[in-house]
């Protein structure tokens, strides 16, 4: 399985996601860090991603070439992350045939009605648990 972790700005969410995925998942699971900028990518690589790439073209090129995309919900919103997440990036992620497992984290004038408020570590644990179940169900 090939998992893309998408994040921007300082890469903090991506760092925590990548670290937990690397810690909890088998070694043969490939983690690809896709940052909206080089700093975010670098932080995710240090956290254990196998490979990394930065910028709009990297996200657009790789989104359809992975099995799973993880990150904050804002990666589907054009101009999110203070404009770092371009409309082309959001479109490529949304249109990708990969399953998207997204953390309900939003900034700006967006609100998810009915969504419970949980600390980031709890949300990441839940996301990693879901990936583990996906891996178990796909193993012969």
XYZ file of N, CA, C and O in Angstrom:
560
model
N 0.847 -1.182 0.000
C 0.000 0.000 0.000
C 0.885 1.236 0.000
O 1.906 1.287 0.668
N 0.480 2.226 -0.761
C 1.201 3.494 -0.850
C 0.291 4.597 -0.320
O -0.795 4.830 -0.855
N 0.743 5.274 0.733
C -0.045 6.303 1.402
C 0.600 7.657 1.196
O 1.789 7.825 1.469
N -0.170 8.636 0.740
C 0.298 10.009 0.637
C -0.192 10.789 1.846
O -1.386 10.774 2.156
N 0.729 11.432 2.531
C 0.382 12.340 3.616
C 0.545 13.747 3.055
O 1.631 14.117 2.608
N -0.538 14.514 3.060
C -0.525 15.854 2.481
C -0.667 16.878 3.597
O -1.571 16.792 4.424
N 0.234 17.854 3.604
C 0.164 18.924 4.593
C 0.896 20.141 4.052
O 1.586 20.059 3.033
N 0.750 21.250 4.734
C 1.390 22.483 4.320
C 1.855 23.275 5.516
O 1.978 22.744 6.617
N 2.098 24.550 5.296
C 2.604 25.479 6.293
C 3.806 24.874 7.011
O 4.779 24.530 6.364
N 3.759 24.645 8.313
C 4.907 24.096 9.032
C 4.992 22.590 9.019
O 5.965 22.001 9.482
N 3.955 21.920 8.514
C 3.962 20.464 8.407
C 3.705 19.725 9.715
O 3.923 18.522 9.797
N 3.215 20.411 10.727
C 3.009 19.790 12.036
C 2.032 18.636 12.036
O 2.297 17.582 12.633
N 0.906 18.802 11.382
C -0.080 17.724 11.319
C 0.496 16.553 10.534
O 0.406 15.398 10.957
N 1.117 16.844 9.403
C 1.736 15.799 8.592
C 2.835 15.067 9.338
O 2.996 13.859 9.196
N 3.592 15.779 10.146
C 4.656 15.167 10.952
C 4.065 14.151 11.923
O 4.542 13.021 12.027
N 3.020 14.550 12.626
C 2.397 13.640 13.593
C 1.757 12.439 12.901
O 1.878 11.309 13.373
N 1.095 12.688 11.781
C 0.498 11.589 11.013
C 1.568 10.615 10.519
O 1.448 9.400 10.699
N 2.607 11.148 9.906
C 3.671 10.306 9.354
C 4.351 9.491 10.450
O 4.574 8.285 10.285
N 4.663 10.124 11.564
C 5.316 9.423 12.666
C 4.480 8.281 13.204
O 4.981 7.171 13.433
N 3.200 8.528 13.381
C 2.301 7.493 13.909
C 2.107 6.367 12.892
O 2.094 5.189 13.256
N 1.971 6.719 11.619
C 1.835 5.699 10.579
C 3.083 4.825 10.527
O 2.999 3.591 10.454
N 4.251 5.444 10.550
C 5.504 4.684 10.480
C 5.637 3.763 11.702
O 6.096 2.636 11.599
N 5.226 4.252 12.853
C 5.318 3.480 14.101
C 4.350 2.300 14.116
O 4.688 1.227 14.595
N 3.165 2.479 13.570
C 2.089 1.499 13.727
C 1.906 0.551 12.544
O 1.326 -0.516 12.708
N 2.361 0.933 11.359
C 2.090 0.126 10.175
C 3.304 -0.715 9.784
O 4.438 -0.371 10.128
N 3.082 -1.797 9.048
C 4.204 -2.639 8.603
C 5.194 -1.851 7.738
O 4.836 -0.875 7.082
N 6.435 -2.306 7.721
C 7.508 -1.641 6.978
C 7.261 -1.584 5.478
O 7.752 -0.694 4.792
N 6.494 -2.549 4.945
C 6.278 -2.551 3.500
C 5.253 -1.509 3.042
O 5.058 -1.324 1.850
N 4.606 -0.823 3.988
C 3.710 0.274 3.627
C 4.577 1.484 3.297
O 5.400 1.909 4.098
N 4.405 2.013 2.091
C 5.188 3.152 1.640
C 4.460 4.448 1.978
O 3.284 4.607 1.657
N 5.177 5.361 2.613
C 4.609 6.657 2.981
C 5.272 7.731 2.129
O 6.489 7.880 2.135
N 4.451 8.474 1.402
C 4.908 9.550 0.530
C 4.485 10.876 1.143
O 3.292 11.124 1.335
N 5.437 11.718 1.481
C 5.154 13.041 2.030
C 4.941 14.020 0.879
O 5.834 14.217 0.057
N 3.766 14.596 0.817
C 3.466 15.614 -0.188
C 3.189 16.930 0.535
O 2.132 17.102 1.150
N 4.140 17.819 0.476
C 3.995 19.109 1.138
C 3.650 20.207 0.165
O 4.103 20.190 -0.980
N 2.862 21.158 0.635
C 2.604 22.320 -0.206
C 3.844 23.183 -0.297
O 3.955 24.038 -1.164
N 4.804 22.948 0.607
C 6.069 23.668 0.589
C 7.176 22.739 1.080
O 6.911 21.662 1.624
N 8.424 23.144 0.883
C 9.568 22.296 1.220
C 9.697 22.045 2.719
O 10.126 20.959 3.136
N 9.335 23.020 3.548
C 9.426 22.829 4.999
C 8.495 21.709 5.449
O 8.898 20.817 6.207
N 7.249 21.719 4.981
C 6.300 20.675 5.360
C 6.791 19.304 4.917
O 6.727 18.327 5.667
N 7.311 19.227 3.715
C 7.834 17.954 3.206
C 9.012 17.480 4.044
O 9.091 16.313 4.425
N 9.921 18.375 4.358
C 11.108 18.034 5.139
C 10.739 17.485 6.512
O 11.308 16.479 6.965
N 9.781 18.103 7.167
C 9.347 17.662 8.492
C 8.749 16.253 8.419
O 9.008 15.409 9.285
N 7.977 15.986 7.368
C 7.375 14.661 7.220
C 8.428 13.609 6.881
O 8.343 12.464 7.336
N 9.434 13.975 6.099
C 10.528 13.042 5.800
C 11.281 12.682 7.073
O 11.601 11.515 7.310
N 11.547 13.662 7.921
C 12.228 13.410 9.189
C 11.400 12.521 10.105
O 11.940 11.793 10.935
N 10.072 12.569 9.954
C 9.180 11.760 10.783
C 9.058 10.326 10.287
O 8.415 9.499 10.936
N 9.659 10.020 9.113
C 9.669 8.634 8.662
C 9.093 8.339 7.297
O 8.982 7.175 6.917
N 8.730 9.370 6.525
C 8.230 9.117 5.168
C 9.347 8.519 4.318
O 10.512 8.862 4.479
N 8.978 7.625 3.399
C 9.960 7.011 2.501
C 10.479 7.983 1.458
O 11.657 7.953 1.106
N 9.570 8.788 0.932
C 9.909 9.761 -0.109
C 9.104 11.018 0.144
O 8.113 10.994 0.865
N 9.528 12.096 -0.504
C 8.782 13.337 -0.363
C 8.937 14.216 -1.574
O 9.937 14.139 -2.293
N 7.933 15.034 -1.803
C 7.961 16.000 -2.893
C 7.127 17.204 -2.464
O 6.208 17.078 -1.652
N 7.469 18.359 -3.037
C 6.827 19.608 -2.616
C 6.209 20.353 -3.782
O 6.706 20.302 -4.899
N 5.156 21.074 -3.477
C 4.564 21.998 -4.432
C 3.385 21.444 -5.203
O 3.026 20.277 -5.094
N 2.812 22.334 -5.994
C 1.592 22.018 -6.733
C 1.764 20.828 -7.667
O 0.950 19.887 -7.647
N 2.796 20.827 -8.479
C 2.945 19.751 -9.447
C 3.144 18.404 -8.760
O 2.639 17.385 -9.228
N 3.865 18.384 -7.649
C 4.086 17.137 -6.923
C 2.766 16.550 -6.424
O 2.527 15.345 -6.544
N 1.901 17.396 -5.908
C 0.598 16.922 -5.417
C -0.262 16.456 -6.590
O -0.852 15.378 -6.558
N -0.332 17.277 -7.633
C -1.161 16.939 -8.803
C -0.677 15.644 -9.458
O -1.482 14.789 -9.825
N 0.622 15.461 -9.590
C 1.183 14.275 -10.237
C 0.957 13.010 -9.404
O 0.631 11.954 -9.944
N 1.157 13.111 -8.102
C 1.126 11.917 -7.253
C -0.257 11.533 -6.736
O -0.471 10.364 -6.406
N -1.191 12.460 -6.657
C -2.510 12.154 -6.093
C -3.182 10.938 -6.739
O -3.717 10.081 -6.037
N -3.156 10.795 -8.062
C -3.797 9.624 -8.655
C -2.927 8.360 -8.618
O -3.357 7.307 -9.057
N -1.730 8.449 -8.073
C -0.791 7.323 -8.099
C -0.587 6.679 -6.731
O 0.381 5.952 -6.523
N -1.453 6.980 -5.782
C -1.362 6.382 -4.447
C -2.661 5.644 -4.140
O -3.682 5.840 -4.805
N -2.601 4.797 -3.122
C -3.783 4.024 -2.729
C -4.634 4.754 -1.704
O -5.838 4.505 -1.584
N -4.004 5.634 -0.940
C -4.682 6.297 0.171
C -4.083 7.683 0.350
O -2.863 7.855 0.239
N -4.934 8.669 0.616
C -4.487 10.032 0.893
C -4.977 10.408 2.278
O -6.168 10.248 2.582
N -4.054 10.880 3.125
C -4.426 11.322 4.468
C -3.939 12.744 4.686
O -2.967 13.185 4.088
N -4.646 13.446 5.557
C -4.289 14.818 5.890
C -5.489 15.504 6.517
O -6.528 14.882 6.756
N -5.373 16.795 6.758
C -6.525 17.537 7.273
C -7.573 17.730 6.182
O -7.249 17.721 4.987
N -8.810 17.903 6.570
C -9.905 18.110 5.622
C -9.644 19.290 4.691
O -10.073 19.301 3.538
N -8.892 20.239 5.159
C -8.628 21.442 4.359
C -7.879 21.168 3.061
O -7.846 22.031 2.177
N -7.302 19.964 2.885
C -6.618 19.680 1.619
C -7.598 19.553 0.458
O -7.175 19.476 -0.691
N -8.890 19.552 0.746
C -9.899 19.535 -0.312
C -10.466 20.919 -0.613
O -11.325 21.066 -1.472
N -9.961 21.940 0.098
C -10.508 23.288 -0.032
C -9.507 24.183 -0.778
O -8.402 24.416 -0.292
N -9.895 24.672 -1.962
C -9.000 25.562 -2.709
C -8.610 26.779 -1.875
O -9.434 27.351 -1.163
N -7.338 27.130 -1.941
C -6.773 28.297 -1.255
C -6.718 28.165 0.260
O -6.516 29.158 0.962
N -6.858 26.955 0.776
C -6.713 26.728 2.213
C -5.247 26.895 2.607
O -4.374 27.065 1.750
N -4.984 26.814 3.877
C -3.630 26.932 4.433
C -3.001 28.259 4.010
O -1.872 28.303 3.513
N -3.765 29.324 4.180
C -3.330 30.683 3.835
C -2.929 30.812 2.374
O -2.027 31.559 2.013
N -3.597 30.034 1.512
C -3.360 30.102 0.073
C -2.355 29.106 -0.454
O -2.155 29.011 -1.665
N -1.701 28.332 0.426
C -0.709 27.358 -0.037
C -1.336 26.209 -0.817
O -0.707 25.647 -1.700
N -2.559 25.831 -0.471
C -3.234 24.715 -1.131
C -3.970 25.296 -2.334
O -5.010 25.917 -2.212
N -3.408 25.110 -3.506
C -3.953 25.740 -4.708
C -5.225 25.007 -5.173
O -5.455 23.849 -4.816
N -6.034 25.673 -5.985
C -7.210 25.001 -6.540
C -6.858 23.722 -7.303
O -7.585 22.731 -7.215
N -5.745 23.704 -8.039
C -5.335 22.491 -8.763
C -5.013 21.355 -7.800
O -5.301 20.192 -8.085
N -4.382 21.664 -6.670
C -4.085 20.636 -5.671
C -5.377 20.050 -5.107
O -5.526 18.828 -5.032
N -6.291 20.919 -4.699
C -7.562 20.467 -4.131
C -8.325 19.601 -5.126
O -8.870 18.554 -4.771
N -8.343 20.017 -6.382
C -9.041 19.257 -7.420
C -8.389 17.895 -7.635
O -9.078 16.870 -7.750
N -7.062 17.857 -7.690
C -6.351 16.594 -7.915
C -6.580 15.618 -6.765
O -6.785 14.421 -6.987
N -6.577 16.121 -5.552
C -6.812 15.254 -4.390
C -8.246 14.738 -4.409
O -8.496 13.541 -4.252
N -9.196 15.633 -4.622
C -10.606 15.230 -4.637
C -10.903 14.244 -5.764
O -11.676 13.299 -5.593
N -10.289 14.433 -6.926
C -10.552 13.583 -8.087
C -9.767 12.275 -8.069
O -10.060 11.370 -8.847
N -8.800 12.163 -7.197
C -7.983 10.954 -7.141
C -8.848 9.739 -6.829
O -9.756 9.812 -5.992
N -8.559 8.599 -7.461
C -9.305 7.380 -7.134
C -8.938 6.820 -5.757
O -9.619 5.922 -5.256
N -7.902 7.365 -5.131
C -7.483 6.893 -3.812
C -8.554 7.189 -2.763
O -9.254 8.208 -2.845
N -8.652 6.317 -1.794
C -9.489 6.580 -0.634
C -8.876 7.752 0.121
O -7.650 7.836 0.245
N -9.707 8.670 0.603
C -9.228 9.797 1.382
C -9.697 9.628 2.826
O -10.890 9.509 3.071
N -8.744 9.595 3.772
C -9.056 9.594 5.202
C -8.568 10.930 5.738
O -7.362 11.192 5.768
N -9.512 11.781 6.130
C -9.195 13.160 6.459
C -9.535 13.494 7.902
O -10.564 13.052 8.427
N -8.679 14.281 8.515
C -8.918 14.749 9.879
C -9.818 15.980 9.816
O -9.583 16.874 8.999
N -10.835 16.049 10.664
C -11.786 17.167 10.614
C -11.212 18.445 11.220
O -11.715 18.969 12.214
N -10.142 18.931 10.622
C -9.491 20.150 11.096
C -9.635 21.226 10.033
O -9.224 21.040 8.895
N -10.229 22.337 10.410
C -10.475 23.431 9.475
C -10.147 24.761 10.132
O -10.315 24.920 11.339
N -9.694 25.698 9.322
C -9.510 27.077 9.778
C -10.293 27.966 8.835
O -10.643 27.578 7.734
N -10.559 29.156 9.286
C -11.284 30.087 8.429
C -12.776 29.947 8.632
O -13.252 29.512 9.671
N -13.518 30.267 7.632
C -14.973 30.331 7.742
C -15.643 29.024 7.330
O -16.567 29.015 6.522
N -15.172 27.928 7.901
C -15.758 26.612 7.673
C -16.074 25.992 9.023
O -15.314 26.149 9.974
N -17.179 25.282 9.062
C -17.557 24.586 10.292
C -18.233 23.276 9.906
O -19.046 23.234 8.986
N -17.863 22.206 10.580
C -18.509 20.911 10.376
C -19.561 20.728 11.464
O -19.224 20.521 12.633
N -20.802 20.805 11.095
C -21.884 20.673 12.048
C -21.998 19.214 12.475
O -21.950 18.306 11.646
N -22.128 18.991 13.767
C -22.286 17.639 14.287
C -20.975 16.928 14.552
O -20.968 15.824 15.073
N -19.864 17.542 14.206
C -18.555 16.923 14.412
C -18.124 17.124 15.857
O -18.161 18.228 16.360
N -17.715 16.045 16.506
C -17.258 16.164 17.882
C -15.854 16.757 17.910
O -15.057 16.528 17.001
N -15.567 17.482 18.932
C -14.242 18.083 19.076
C -13.345 17.121 19.847
O -13.649 16.739 20.970
N -12.275 16.710 19.206
C -11.328 15.766 19.807
C -9.920 16.329 19.672
O -9.607 16.997 18.691
N -9.043 16.028 20.623
C -7.646 16.442 20.482
C -6.992 15.744 19.283
O -7.351 14.616 18.939
N -6.030 16.407 18.665
C -5.352 15.876 17.484
C -4.806 14.462 17.693
O -5.004 13.603 16.825
N -4.137 14.156 18.807
C -3.624 12.781 18.972
C -4.720 11.716 18.925
O -4.508 10.635 18.384
N -5.902 12.020 19.448
C -7.009 11.055 19.401
C -7.488 10.853 17.965
O -7.793 9.732 17.561
N -7.572 11.951 17.206
C -7.991 11.859 15.810
C -6.991 11.044 14.993
O -7.373 10.219 14.167
N -5.704 11.267 15.239
C -4.673 10.520 14.514
C -4.734 9.041 14.870
O -4.626 8.182 13.993
N -4.934 8.715 16.146
C -5.071 7.316 16.546
C -6.244 6.656 15.830
O -6.146 5.516 15.364
N -7.357 7.373 15.724
C -8.534 6.839 15.032
C -8.256 6.610 13.551
O -8.613 5.581 12.977
N -7.570 7.562 12.914
C -7.226 7.434 11.498
C -6.293 6.245 11.269
O -6.507 5.441 10.364
N -5.267 6.089 12.101
C -4.329 4.974 11.958
C -5.049 3.647 12.198
O -4.802 2.666 11.490
N -5.956 3.604 13.157
C -6.750 2.394 13.392
C -7.566 2.006 12.175
O -7.680 0.820 11.837
N -8.123 2.993 11.503
C -8.899 2.732 10.284
C -8.000 2.159 9.184
O -8.383 1.234 8.472
N -6.792 2.697 9.049
C -5.856 2.180 8.039
C -5.464 0.747 8.367
O -5.377 -0.104 7.473
N -5.240 0.446 9.631
C -4.909 -0.923 10.027
C -6.019 -1.894 9.634
O -5.754 -2.981 9.124
N -7.270 -1.482 9.836
C -8.397 -2.341 9.436
C -8.429 -2.524 7.929
O -8.723 -3.611 7.445
N -8.129 -1.460 7.177
C -8.073 -1.570 5.722
C -6.989 -2.566 5.292
O -7.205 -3.378 4.403
N -5.840 -2.494 5.929
C -4.746 -3.403 5.598
C -5.107 -4.851 5.929
O -4.815 -5.766 5.170
N -5.748 -5.058 7.063
C -6.158 -6.411 7.463
C -7.166 -6.998 6.492
O -7.088 -8.177 6.139
N -8.106 -6.166 6.028
C -9.142 -6.675 5.127
C -8.612 -6.945 3.722
O -9.203 -7.707 2.978
N -7.480 -6.313 3.364
C -6.945 -6.522 2.018
C -5.875 -7.623 1.977
O -5.409 -7.984 0.917
N -5.500 -8.132 3.147
C -4.503 -9.196 3.207
C -5.173 -10.551 2.988
O -6.150 -10.864 3.649
N -4.646 -11.345 2.040
C -5.279 -12.645 1.756
C -5.129 -13.634 2.890
O -4.357 -13.626 3.717
